[in-house]
Short mmCIF file of C-alpha atoms in Angstrom, two decimals:
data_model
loop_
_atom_site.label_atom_id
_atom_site.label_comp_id
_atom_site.label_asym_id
_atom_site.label_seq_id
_atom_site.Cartn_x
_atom_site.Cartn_y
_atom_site.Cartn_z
CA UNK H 365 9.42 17.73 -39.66
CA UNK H 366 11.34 15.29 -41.31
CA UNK H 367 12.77 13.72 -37.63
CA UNK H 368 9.09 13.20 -37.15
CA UNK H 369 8.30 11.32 -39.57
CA UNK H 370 12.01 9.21 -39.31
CA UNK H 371 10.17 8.78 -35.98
CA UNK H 372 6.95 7.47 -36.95
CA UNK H 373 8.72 5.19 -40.04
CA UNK H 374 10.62 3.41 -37.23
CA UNK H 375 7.31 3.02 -34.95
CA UNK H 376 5.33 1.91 -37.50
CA UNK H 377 7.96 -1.09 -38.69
CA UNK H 378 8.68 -1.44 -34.81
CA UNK H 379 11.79 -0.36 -34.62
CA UNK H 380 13.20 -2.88 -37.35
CA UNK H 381 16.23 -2.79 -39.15
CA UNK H 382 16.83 -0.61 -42.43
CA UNK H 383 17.48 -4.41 -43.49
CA UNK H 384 14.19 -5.58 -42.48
CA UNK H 385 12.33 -2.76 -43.61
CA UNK H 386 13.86 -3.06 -47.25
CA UNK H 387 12.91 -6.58 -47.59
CA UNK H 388 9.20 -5.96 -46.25
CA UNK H 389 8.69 -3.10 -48.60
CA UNK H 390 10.74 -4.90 -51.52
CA UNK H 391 12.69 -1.52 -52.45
CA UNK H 392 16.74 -1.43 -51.89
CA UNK H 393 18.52 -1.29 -48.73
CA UNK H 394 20.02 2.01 -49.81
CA UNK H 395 16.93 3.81 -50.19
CA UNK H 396 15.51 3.20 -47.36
CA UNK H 397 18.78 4.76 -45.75
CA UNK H 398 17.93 7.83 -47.52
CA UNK H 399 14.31 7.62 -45.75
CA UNK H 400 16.03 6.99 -42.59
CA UNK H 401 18.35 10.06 -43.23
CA UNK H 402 15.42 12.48 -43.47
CA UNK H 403 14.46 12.19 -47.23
CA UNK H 404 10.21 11.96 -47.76
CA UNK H 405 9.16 8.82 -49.80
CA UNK H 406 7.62 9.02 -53.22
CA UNK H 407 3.81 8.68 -52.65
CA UNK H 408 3.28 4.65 -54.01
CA UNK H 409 6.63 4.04 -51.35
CA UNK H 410 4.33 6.13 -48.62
CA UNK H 411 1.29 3.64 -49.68
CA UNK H 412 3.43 0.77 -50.01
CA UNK H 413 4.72 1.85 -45.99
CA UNK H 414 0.71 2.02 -45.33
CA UNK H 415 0.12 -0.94 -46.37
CA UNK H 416 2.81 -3.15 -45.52
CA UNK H 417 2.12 -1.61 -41.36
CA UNK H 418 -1.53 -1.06 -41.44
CA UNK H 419 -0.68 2.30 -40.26
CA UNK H 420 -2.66 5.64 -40.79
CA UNK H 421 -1.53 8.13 -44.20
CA UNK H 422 -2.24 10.94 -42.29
CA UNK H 423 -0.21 9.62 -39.04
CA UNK H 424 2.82 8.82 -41.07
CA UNK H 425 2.70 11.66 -43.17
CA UNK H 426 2.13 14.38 -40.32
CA UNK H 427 1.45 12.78 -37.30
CA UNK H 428 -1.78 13.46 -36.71
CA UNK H 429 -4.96 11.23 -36.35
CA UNK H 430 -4.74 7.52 -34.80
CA UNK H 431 -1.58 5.60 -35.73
CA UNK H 432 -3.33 2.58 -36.84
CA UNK H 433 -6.14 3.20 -39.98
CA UNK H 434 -9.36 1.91 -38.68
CA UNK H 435 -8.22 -1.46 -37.45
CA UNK H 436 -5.16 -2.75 -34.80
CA UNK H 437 -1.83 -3.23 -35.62
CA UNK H 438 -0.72 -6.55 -37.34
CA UNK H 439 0.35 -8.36 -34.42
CA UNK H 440 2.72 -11.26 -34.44
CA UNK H 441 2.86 -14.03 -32.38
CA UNK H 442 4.85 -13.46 -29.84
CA UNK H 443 3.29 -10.09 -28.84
CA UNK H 444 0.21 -11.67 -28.62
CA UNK H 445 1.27 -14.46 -26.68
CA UNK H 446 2.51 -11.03 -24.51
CA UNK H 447 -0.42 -10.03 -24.63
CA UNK H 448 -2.52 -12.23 -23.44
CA UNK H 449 0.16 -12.99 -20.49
CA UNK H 450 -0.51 -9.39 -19.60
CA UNK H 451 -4.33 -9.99 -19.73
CA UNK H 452 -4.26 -12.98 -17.66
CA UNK H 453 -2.29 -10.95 -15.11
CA UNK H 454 -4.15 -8.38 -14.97
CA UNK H 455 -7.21 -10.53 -13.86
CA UNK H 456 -5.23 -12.29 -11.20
CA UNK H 457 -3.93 -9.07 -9.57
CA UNK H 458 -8.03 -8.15 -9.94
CA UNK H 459 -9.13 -10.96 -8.33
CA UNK H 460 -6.44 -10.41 -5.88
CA UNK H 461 -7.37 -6.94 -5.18
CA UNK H 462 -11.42 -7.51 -5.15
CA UNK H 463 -10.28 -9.78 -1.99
CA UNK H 464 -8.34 -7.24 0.11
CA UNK H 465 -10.75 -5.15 2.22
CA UNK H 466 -9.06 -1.73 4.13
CA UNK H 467 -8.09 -2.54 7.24
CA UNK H 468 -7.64 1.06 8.28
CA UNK H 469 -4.72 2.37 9.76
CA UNK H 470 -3.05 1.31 12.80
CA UNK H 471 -1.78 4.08 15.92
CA UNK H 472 1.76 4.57 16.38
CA UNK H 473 2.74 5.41 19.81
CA UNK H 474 4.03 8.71 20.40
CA UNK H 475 7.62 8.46 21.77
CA UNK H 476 8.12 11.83 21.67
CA UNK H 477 4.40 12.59 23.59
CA UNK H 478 5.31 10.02 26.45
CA UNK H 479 8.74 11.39 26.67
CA UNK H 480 7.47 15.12 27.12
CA UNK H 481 5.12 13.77 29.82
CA UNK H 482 7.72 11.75 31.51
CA UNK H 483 10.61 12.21 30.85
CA UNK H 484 11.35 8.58 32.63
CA UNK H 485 12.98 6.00 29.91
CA UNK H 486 12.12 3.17 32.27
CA UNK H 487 8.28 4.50 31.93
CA UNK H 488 8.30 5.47 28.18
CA UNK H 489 9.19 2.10 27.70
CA UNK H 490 6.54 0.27 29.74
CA UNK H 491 4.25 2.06 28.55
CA UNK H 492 5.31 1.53 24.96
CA UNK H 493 4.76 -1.75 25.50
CA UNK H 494 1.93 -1.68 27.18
CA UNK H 495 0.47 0.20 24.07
CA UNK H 496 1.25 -2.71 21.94
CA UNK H 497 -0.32 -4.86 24.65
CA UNK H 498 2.79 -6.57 25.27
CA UNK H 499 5.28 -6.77 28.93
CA UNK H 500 7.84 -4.91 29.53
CA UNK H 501 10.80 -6.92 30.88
CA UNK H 502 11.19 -6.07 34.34
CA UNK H 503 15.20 -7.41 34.26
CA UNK H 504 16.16 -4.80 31.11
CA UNK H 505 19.33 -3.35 31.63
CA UNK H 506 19.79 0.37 32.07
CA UNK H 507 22.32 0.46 29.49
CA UNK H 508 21.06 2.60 26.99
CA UNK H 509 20.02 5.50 29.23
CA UNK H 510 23.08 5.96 31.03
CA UNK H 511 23.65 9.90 31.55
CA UNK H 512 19.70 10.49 30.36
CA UNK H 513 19.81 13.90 32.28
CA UNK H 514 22.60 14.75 29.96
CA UNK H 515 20.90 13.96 27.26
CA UNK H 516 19.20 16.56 23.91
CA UNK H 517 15.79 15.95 23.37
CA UNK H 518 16.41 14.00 20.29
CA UNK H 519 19.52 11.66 21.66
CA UNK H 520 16.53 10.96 24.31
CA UNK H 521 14.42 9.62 21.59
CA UNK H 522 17.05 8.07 20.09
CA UNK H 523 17.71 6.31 23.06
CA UNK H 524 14.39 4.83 23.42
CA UNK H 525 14.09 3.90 19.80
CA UNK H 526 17.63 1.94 19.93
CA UNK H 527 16.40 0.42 23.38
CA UNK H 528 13.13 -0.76 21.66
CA UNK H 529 14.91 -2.34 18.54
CA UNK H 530 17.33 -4.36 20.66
CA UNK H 531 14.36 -5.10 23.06
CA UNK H 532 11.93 -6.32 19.93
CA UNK H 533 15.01 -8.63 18.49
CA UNK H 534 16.07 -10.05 21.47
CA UNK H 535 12.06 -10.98 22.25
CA UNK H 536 11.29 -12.27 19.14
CA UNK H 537 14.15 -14.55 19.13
#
């Protein structure tokens, strides 16, 4: 229990030094060690602690209930600067979004299909590219399926794939 509530003492002073914590609560740096170290404060320290964070008796005590008693967190300037970054991100990226409609999905040909039903690289190919309503070069080399009828199944695809990469490239260029 008392690793808990070391827990929620460091949450509620947001993770600030022993230092930092003394001077808020106006008690010595040594006794707040103790806290630190596992011993339970004396019930004004616990409403002093309270009071100082805003935080909940019950949620520093055992946890339970909201963290914060009935109101938010004292919150310094820079994390509400933070904040309100975060908040005027947030409606960008909304805005954004509110803009994009689904375009759907788009059909992938199916090397593997055309290849069962041809088992021609020269036609896979063409038709490939005929798919993505582009030409297919009449003048590319035969390079990459040299020994095809030796080829597995997958080196086949393979084949075509590396053939279509270097075709793309060399076309876009």
């Amino acid at each position: 229990m008392n690793d808990e509530f070391i827990l929620r003492l460091r949450k509620a002073f947001d993770n600030a030094s022993m230092a930092v914590v003394a001077r808020r609560l106006g008690i010595p740096h040594a006794t707040v060690r103790n806290y630190y170290q596992g011993r339970l404060p004396a019930p004004e320290v616990l409403i002093k602690i309270a009071t100082e964070t805003g935080v909940s008796l019950n949620w520093l005590l055992i946890g339970t209930g909201d963290m914060y008693a009935g109101q938010s967190p004292p919150v310094g300037l820079g994390k509400f600067i933070e904040a309100k970054i975060a908040e005027m991100i947030d409606q960008r990226i909304a805005a954004l979004e509110s803009g994009v409609t689904d375009l759907g999905t788009i059909d992938e040909f199916d090397v593997e299909a055309a290849l069962a039903a041809l088992d021609d690289p020269q036609q896979v190919m063409s038709d490939w590219f005929a798919f993505e309503k582009r030409e297919y070069p009449k003048d590319f080399g035969v390079v990459f399926f040299r020994g095809w009828e030796s080829f597995s199944a997958e080196e086949k695809i393979a084949a075509i794939n590396d053939a279509k990469r270097v075709l793309d490239r060399s076309l876009a260029d």
